[in-house]
């Protein structure tokens, strides 16, 4: 009876630990990831307006800018806070991995504009050298969880509720699976403890003959290659490799990742011949074969924008 109580204790402890992690840690990460993905689907102007509204809630005031600044996605937004001038730069797109160069660019604008500091907002990620540069130049970085915490109250209620509800439903589903696994672990522990206490052989039972060892070992089977899902860091490297390869592909002007699952390609010439070259680069990486490719025709062309996939599931 004691071993069943031990198994029950193991199942309860494991289930509680898994539930706490999935609800308080993993659910939060899923909510942030879904929120940033939704923000990346906005236009640059809409994204910048959300960031400006969030900063106004802090007490900052937006200084009226010229028409060129409001239309240029690389524009700098001047702000004021308690009589001091600040500059805001928005890097729109979840595929951004910002290094020191973008931070130094904003820092240069801060110095030239005689501003107290700068704010860099992006759905992407700031690399370590970028964070070091930001700290040395009094530049606040809004990325990842910090950006979502600032903008979440400003997102449309229906969309925000959908994001929160999806993350909660996913967490509940995984918690249920976790409890099933915990029960299985508890049963295995109880069975192992029970067998360890009943492992005495019956002296009257005939001894089980031990088979003689084989004269020669069977040849080892040929190893089979097993596909392994790449990590998020590996996926990002693969996306960057595709962008670099496309930049040197004939007929392709550029290839950039709008989201984790959408590749935007600007091309010149005949789409039919260029499409095979695009897929040749994308299909080098199994995890990217089913991404959506947005084909933007040359400027002035009457061809429409197309969305295609090299491979379908």
Short mmCIF file of C-alpha atoms in Angstrom, two decimals:
data_model
loop_
_atom_site.label_atom_id
_atom_site.label_comp_id
_atom_site.label_asym_id
_atom_site.label_seq_id
_atom_site.Cartn_x
_atom_site.Cartn_y
_atom_site.Cartn_z
CA UNK A 1 0.00 0.00 0.00
CA UNK A 2 2.90 2.32 0.75
CA UNK A 3 4.20 2.16 -2.81
CA UNK A 4 0.83 3.31 -4.18
CA UNK A 5 0.89 6.30 -1.84
CA UNK A 6 4.42 7.10 -3.06
CA UNK A 7 3.25 6.92 -6.67
CA UNK A 8 0.30 9.20 -5.88
CA UNK A 9 2.63 11.73 -4.25
CA UNK A 10 4.93 11.70 -7.28
CA UNK A 11 1.95 12.18 -9.63
CA UNK A 12 0.60 15.11 -7.60
CA UNK A 13 3.96 16.87 -7.29
CA UNK A 14 4.73 16.42 -10.98
CA UNK A 15 1.27 17.58 -12.05
CA UNK A 16 1.38 20.68 -9.85
CA UNK A 17 4.87 21.62 -11.08
CA UNK A 18 3.87 21.19 -14.72
CA UNK A 19 0.64 23.17 -14.21
CA UNK A 20 2.42 26.08 -12.53
CA UNK A 21 5.00 26.28 -15.32
CA UNK A 22 2.48 26.03 -18.15
CA UNK A 23 0.04 28.56 -16.68
CA UNK A 24 2.38 31.20 -15.26
CA UNK A 25 5.38 30.91 -17.58
CA UNK A 26 4.46 29.24 -20.86
CA UNK A 27 1.06 30.93 -21.19
CA UNK A 28 2.72 34.32 -20.79
CA UNK A 29 5.28 33.48 -23.50
CA UNK A 30 2.58 32.26 -25.88
CA UNK A 31 0.54 35.41 -25.30
CA UNK A 32 3.54 37.65 -26.00
CA UNK A 33 4.49 35.69 -29.13
CA UNK A 34 0.94 35.88 -30.51
CA UNK A 35 0.70 39.58 -29.66
CA UNK A 36 3.97 40.44 -31.40
CA UNK A 37 2.89 38.40 -34.41
CA UNK A 38 -0.36 40.40 -34.56
CA UNK A 39 1.56 43.69 -34.29
CA UNK A 40 3.87 42.65 -37.14
CA UNK A 41 0.80 42.34 -39.36
CA UNK A 42 0.02 46.05 -38.95
CA UNK A 43 1.22 48.69 -41.35
CA UNK A 44 4.19 50.77 -40.27
CA UNK A 45 2.01 53.85 -39.82
CA UNK A 46 -0.46 51.95 -37.59
CA UNK A 47 2.35 50.42 -35.55
CA UNK A 48 4.04 53.81 -35.07
CA UNK A 49 0.73 55.38 -34.02
CA UNK A 50 0.28 52.72 -31.32
CA UNK A 51 3.79 53.34 -29.99
CA UNK A 52 3.25 57.10 -29.95
CA UNK A 53 -0.05 56.66 -28.08
CA UNK A 54 1.67 54.44 -25.51
CA UNK A 55 4.37 57.07 -24.95
CA UNK A 56 1.74 59.80 -24.61
CA UNK A 57 0.26 57.78 -21.75
CA UNK A 58 3.64 58.10 -20.04
CA UNK A 59 3.37 61.87 -20.25
CA UNK A 60 5.35 62.45 -23.43
CA UNK A 61 4.07 64.90 -26.02
CA UNK A 62 4.47 64.37 -29.75
CA UNK A 63 6.07 67.27 -31.60
CA UNK A 64 4.52 67.93 -35.01
CA UNK A 65 6.85 66.55 -37.70
CA UNK A 66 7.16 67.33 -41.38
CA UNK A 67 5.30 65.30 -44.00
CA UNK A 68 8.48 63.53 -45.11
CA UNK A 69 9.06 62.15 -41.62
CA UNK A 70 5.55 60.74 -41.31
CA UNK A 71 5.75 58.94 -44.65
CA UNK A 72 9.28 57.54 -44.36
CA UNK A 73 9.36 54.25 -42.37
CA UNK A 74 12.88 55.19 -41.26
CA UNK A 75 11.73 58.55 -39.92
CA UNK A 76 12.44 59.82 -36.41
CA UNK A 77 9.57 61.07 -34.24
CA UNK A 78 10.46 64.00 -31.96
CA UNK A 79 8.90 63.96 -28.47
CA UNK A 80 9.09 66.12 -25.37
CA UNK A 81 9.00 65.14 -21.71
CA UNK A 82 9.20 67.75 -18.94
CA UNK A 83 10.83 70.23 -21.31
CA UNK A 84 13.39 67.75 -22.63
CA UNK A 85 13.53 66.55 -26.22
CA UNK A 86 13.44 62.80 -27.01
CA UNK A 87 13.55 60.92 -30.31
CA UNK A 88 11.58 57.78 -31.20
CA UNK A 89 12.59 55.28 -33.90
CA UNK A 90 10.24 52.43 -34.91
CA UNK A 91 11.69 49.30 -36.55
CA UNK A 92 8.61 47.47 -37.79
CA UNK A 93 8.75 43.71 -38.41
CA UNK A 94 9.20 40.62 -36.21
CA UNK A 95 12.14 39.42 -38.33
CA UNK A 96 14.33 42.32 -37.18
CA UNK A 97 17.48 41.37 -35.25
CA UNK A 98 18.85 44.75 -34.31
CA UNK A 99 22.55 45.14 -33.67
CA UNK A 100 24.69 48.08 -32.70
CA UNK A 101 24.37 49.79 -36.12
CA UNK A 102 20.70 50.76 -35.72
CA UNK A 103 21.34 51.93 -32.16
CA UNK A 104 24.31 54.04 -33.26
CA UNK A 105 22.17 55.57 -36.02
CA UNK A 106 19.55 56.66 -33.47
CA UNK A 107 22.28 57.85 -31.08
CA UNK A 108 23.71 60.04 -33.85
CA UNK A 109 20.27 61.61 -34.40
CA UNK A 110 19.98 62.19 -30.64
CA UNK A 111 23.31 64.03 -30.58
CA UNK A 112 22.55 66.11 -33.68
CA UNK A 113 19.08 66.97 -32.39
CA UNK A 114 20.41 67.95 -28.95
CA UNK A 115 17.98 65.46 -27.38
CA UNK A 116 18.11 63.98 -23.88
CA UNK A 117 17.80 60.41 -25.18
CA UNK A 118 16.08 58.08 -27.59
CA UNK A 119 13.53 55.26 -27.68
CA UNK A 120 13.83 52.30 -30.06
CA UNK A 121 10.65 50.24 -30.58
CA UNK A 122 10.52 46.96 -32.52
CA UNK A 123 8.68 43.63 -32.57
CA UNK A 124 12.04 42.02 -33.34
CA UNK A 125 14.90 41.32 -30.97
CA UNK A 126 17.82 43.48 -29.93
CA UNK A 127 21.11 41.60 -29.93
CA UNK A 128 23.57 41.83 -27.06
CA UNK A 129 25.88 44.36 -28.72
CA UNK A 130 22.84 46.50 -29.47
CA UNK A 131 21.78 46.49 -25.81
CA UNK A 132 25.27 47.49 -24.71
CA UNK A 133 25.26 50.37 -27.21
CA UNK A 134 21.77 51.45 -26.08
CA UNK A 135 22.83 51.62 -22.43
CA UNK A 136 25.86 53.73 -23.27
CA UNK A 137 23.81 56.26 -25.28
CA UNK A 138 20.76 56.60 -22.97
CA UNK A 139 18.45 54.84 -25.43
CA UNK A 140 15.45 52.92 -24.10
CA UNK A 141 14.63 49.73 -25.97
CA UNK A 142 11.05 48.48 -26.33
CA UNK A 143 11.16 44.95 -27.74
CA UNK A 144 9.60 41.58 -26.99
CA UNK A 145 7.73 41.46 -23.65
CA UNK A 146 8.34 45.15 -22.87
CA UNK A 147 6.81 46.25 -26.17
CA UNK A 148 3.76 44.01 -25.78
CA UNK A 149 3.18 45.21 -22.20
CA UNK A 150 3.19 48.82 -23.47
CA UNK A 151 0.92 48.24 -26.48
CA UNK A 152 -1.43 45.49 -25.24
CA UNK A 153 -3.88 47.95 -23.58
CA UNK A 154 -4.10 49.86 -26.90
CA UNK A 155 -4.85 46.89 -29.14
CA UNK A 156 -8.46 46.41 -30.21
CA UNK A 157 -10.34 44.60 -27.39
CA UNK A 158 -11.56 41.81 -29.67
CA UNK A 159 -8.06 41.07 -30.93
CA UNK A 160 -6.56 41.27 -27.44
CA UNK A 161 -9.23 38.93 -26.07
CA UNK A 162 -8.57 36.52 -28.93
CA UNK A 163 -4.83 36.50 -28.18
CA UNK A 164 -5.34 36.02 -24.43
CA UNK A 165 -8.01 33.37 -24.96
CA UNK A 166 -5.88 31.42 -27.43
CA UNK A 167 -2.91 31.40 -25.03
CA UNK A 168 -5.14 30.31 -22.13
CA UNK A 169 -6.77 27.53 -24.17
CA UNK A 170 -3.36 26.28 -25.27
CA UNK A 171 -2.14 26.28 -21.66
CA UNK A 172 -5.21 24.37 -20.44
CA UNK A 173 -4.79 21.79 -23.17
CA UNK A 174 -1.15 21.26 -22.29
CA UNK A 175 -1.95 21.14 -18.57
CA UNK A 176 -4.41 18.31 -19.23
CA UNK A 177 -1.75 16.45 -21.19
CA UNK A 178 0.73 17.15 -18.40
CA UNK A 179 -1.58 15.63 -15.78
CA UNK A 180 -2.00 12.51 -17.90
CA UNK A 181 1.76 12.23 -18.08
CA UNK A 182 2.06 12.81 -14.33
CA UNK A 183 -0.40 10.00 -13.62
CA UNK A 184 1.62 7.72 -15.89
CA UNK A 185 4.84 8.65 -14.09
CA UNK A 186 3.21 8.01 -10.70
CA UNK A 187 1.96 4.60 -11.87
CA UNK A 188 5.44 3.67 -13.12
CA UNK A 189 6.99 4.68 -9.80
CA UNK A 190 4.41 2.69 -7.83
CA UNK A 191 4.90 -0.36 -10.05
CA UNK A 192 8.67 -0.15 -9.74
CA UNK A 193 8.47 0.06 -5.94
CA UNK A 194 6.01 -2.86 -5.84
CA UNK A 195 8.24 -5.05 -8.01
CA UNK A 196 11.30 -4.24 -5.97
CA UNK A 197 9.54 -5.60 -2.86
CA UNK A 198 8.31 -8.81 -4.57
CA UNK A 199 11.49 -9.83 -6.35
CA UNK A 200 12.10 -13.09 -4.32
CA UNK A 201 12.33 -16.20 -6.48
CA UNK A 202 10.33 -19.34 -5.64
CA UNK A 203 12.90 -22.07 -4.72
CA UNK A 204 10.61 -24.81 -6.13
CA UNK A 205 10.38 -23.16 -9.51
CA UNK A 206 12.74 -24.57 -12.10
CA UNK A 207 15.55 -22.37 -13.12
CA UNK A 208 15.04 -20.67 -16.40
CA UNK A 209 17.71 -21.79 -18.84
CA UNK A 210 19.98 -19.04 -19.96
CA UNK A 211 20.44 -19.00 -23.72
CA UNK A 212 23.97 -19.41 -24.92
CA UNK A 213 25.56 -16.30 -26.32
CA UNK A 214 25.56 -16.05 -30.07
CA UNK A 215 28.80 -17.03 -31.73
CA UNK A 216 28.97 -13.79 -33.58
CA UNK A 217 27.22 -10.50 -33.08
CA UNK A 218 24.67 -9.50 -35.65
CA UNK A 219 25.91 -6.77 -37.92
CA UNK A 220 24.84 -3.33 -36.83
CA UNK A 221 22.02 -1.84 -38.82
CA UNK A 222 22.83 1.10 -40.97
CA UNK A 223 22.11 4.33 -39.11
CA UNK A 224 18.94 6.06 -40.23
CA UNK A 225 18.95 9.81 -40.47
CA UNK A 226 16.30 11.30 -38.18
CA UNK A 227 14.88 14.71 -38.93
CA UNK A 228 15.14 17.13 -36.01
CA UNK A 229 13.05 20.27 -35.70
CA UNK A 230 15.41 23.28 -35.64
CA UNK A 231 15.43 25.67 -32.72
CA UNK A 232 14.16 29.22 -33.08
CA UNK A 233 17.75 30.47 -33.28
CA UNK A 234 18.53 27.96 -36.04
CA UNK A 235 15.35 28.98 -37.91
CA UNK A 236 16.41 32.62 -37.75
CA UNK A 237 19.83 31.72 -39.18
CA UNK A 238 18.13 29.78 -41.97
CA UNK A 239 15.85 32.74 -42.77
CA UNK A 240 18.86 35.07 -42.94
CA UNK A 241 20.68 32.58 -45.20
CA UNK A 242 17.71 32.54 -47.60
CA UNK A 243 17.62 36.36 -47.69
CA UNK A 244 21.36 36.53 -48.41
CA UNK A 245 21.10 33.90 -51.15
CA UNK A 246 18.15 35.65 -52.81
CA UNK A 247 20.01 38.98 -52.85
CA UNK A 248 22.45 37.39 -55.31
CA UNK A 249 19.85 35.50 -57.35
CA UNK A 250 19.33 36.77 -60.93
CA UNK A 251 16.00 38.53 -61.32
CA UNK A 252 15.47 38.98 -57.55
CA UNK A 253 15.77 42.52 -56.19
CA UNK A 254 15.52 41.49 -52.55
CA UNK A 255 13.99 38.91 -50.27
CA UNK A 256 13.01 39.91 -46.72
CA UNK A 257 10.99 38.18 -44.02
CA UNK A 258 7.88 40.13 -43.13
CA UNK A 259 6.94 37.56 -40.47
CA UNK A 260 8.30 34.19 -39.37
CA UNK A 261 6.12 32.50 -42.00
CA UNK A 262 6.00 35.11 -44.78
CA UNK A 263 8.85 35.83 -47.23
CA UNK A 264 8.44 38.98 -49.34
CA UNK A 265 10.32 38.90 -52.67
CA UNK A 266 10.65 41.87 -55.04
CA UNK A 267 11.54 40.66 -58.53
CA UNK A 268 12.23 41.89 -62.03
CA UNK A 269 11.50 40.06 -65.27
CA UNK A 270 9.48 36.90 -65.81
CA UNK A 271 7.95 35.43 -62.65
CA UNK A 272 7.95 31.87 -64.07
CA UNK A 273 11.73 31.65 -64.38
CA UNK A 274 12.40 33.42 -61.09
CA UNK A 275 10.00 31.25 -59.02
CA UNK A 276 12.09 28.11 -59.50
CA UNK A 277 15.21 29.95 -58.31
CA UNK A 278 13.38 31.19 -55.22
CA UNK A 279 12.17 27.68 -54.33
CA UNK A 280 15.66 26.31 -54.93
CA UNK A 281 16.93 28.46 -52.05
CA UNK A 282 13.91 27.99 -49.76
CA UNK A 283 13.78 24.19 -50.13
CA UNK A 284 17.35 23.86 -48.87
CA UNK A 285 15.82 24.09 -45.40
CA UNK A 286 13.00 21.57 -44.67
CA UNK A 287 11.45 23.76 -41.96
CA UNK A 288 10.96 26.63 -44.44
CA UNK A 289 9.56 24.71 -47.41
CA UNK A 290 5.93 25.56 -46.63
CA UNK A 291 6.36 29.28 -45.86
CA UNK A 292 4.20 31.74 -47.75
CA UNK A 293 6.05 33.73 -50.45
CA UNK A 294 4.69 37.14 -51.42
CA UNK A 295 5.80 38.03 -54.97
CA UNK A 296 5.90 41.78 -55.60
CA UNK A 297 6.07 42.64 -59.36
CA UNK A 298 8.38 45.38 -60.70
CA UNK A 299 7.36 48.98 -60.19
CA UNK A 300 4.95 50.12 -62.87
CA UNK A 301 4.01 46.57 -63.80
CA UNK A 302 0.35 45.63 -64.23
CA UNK A 303 0.97 42.21 -62.72
CA UNK A 304 -0.78 41.72 -59.34
CA UNK A 305 0.93 40.77 -56.10
CA UNK A 306 0.89 36.98 -55.74
CA UNK A 307 1.19 34.62 -52.78
CA UNK A 308 2.62 31.16 -53.42
CA UNK A 309 4.19 28.20 -51.59
CA UNK A 310 7.08 26.06 -52.79
CA UNK A 311 5.68 23.04 -50.94
CA UNK A 312 2.32 22.38 -49.34
CA UNK A 313 1.61 20.22 -46.33
#
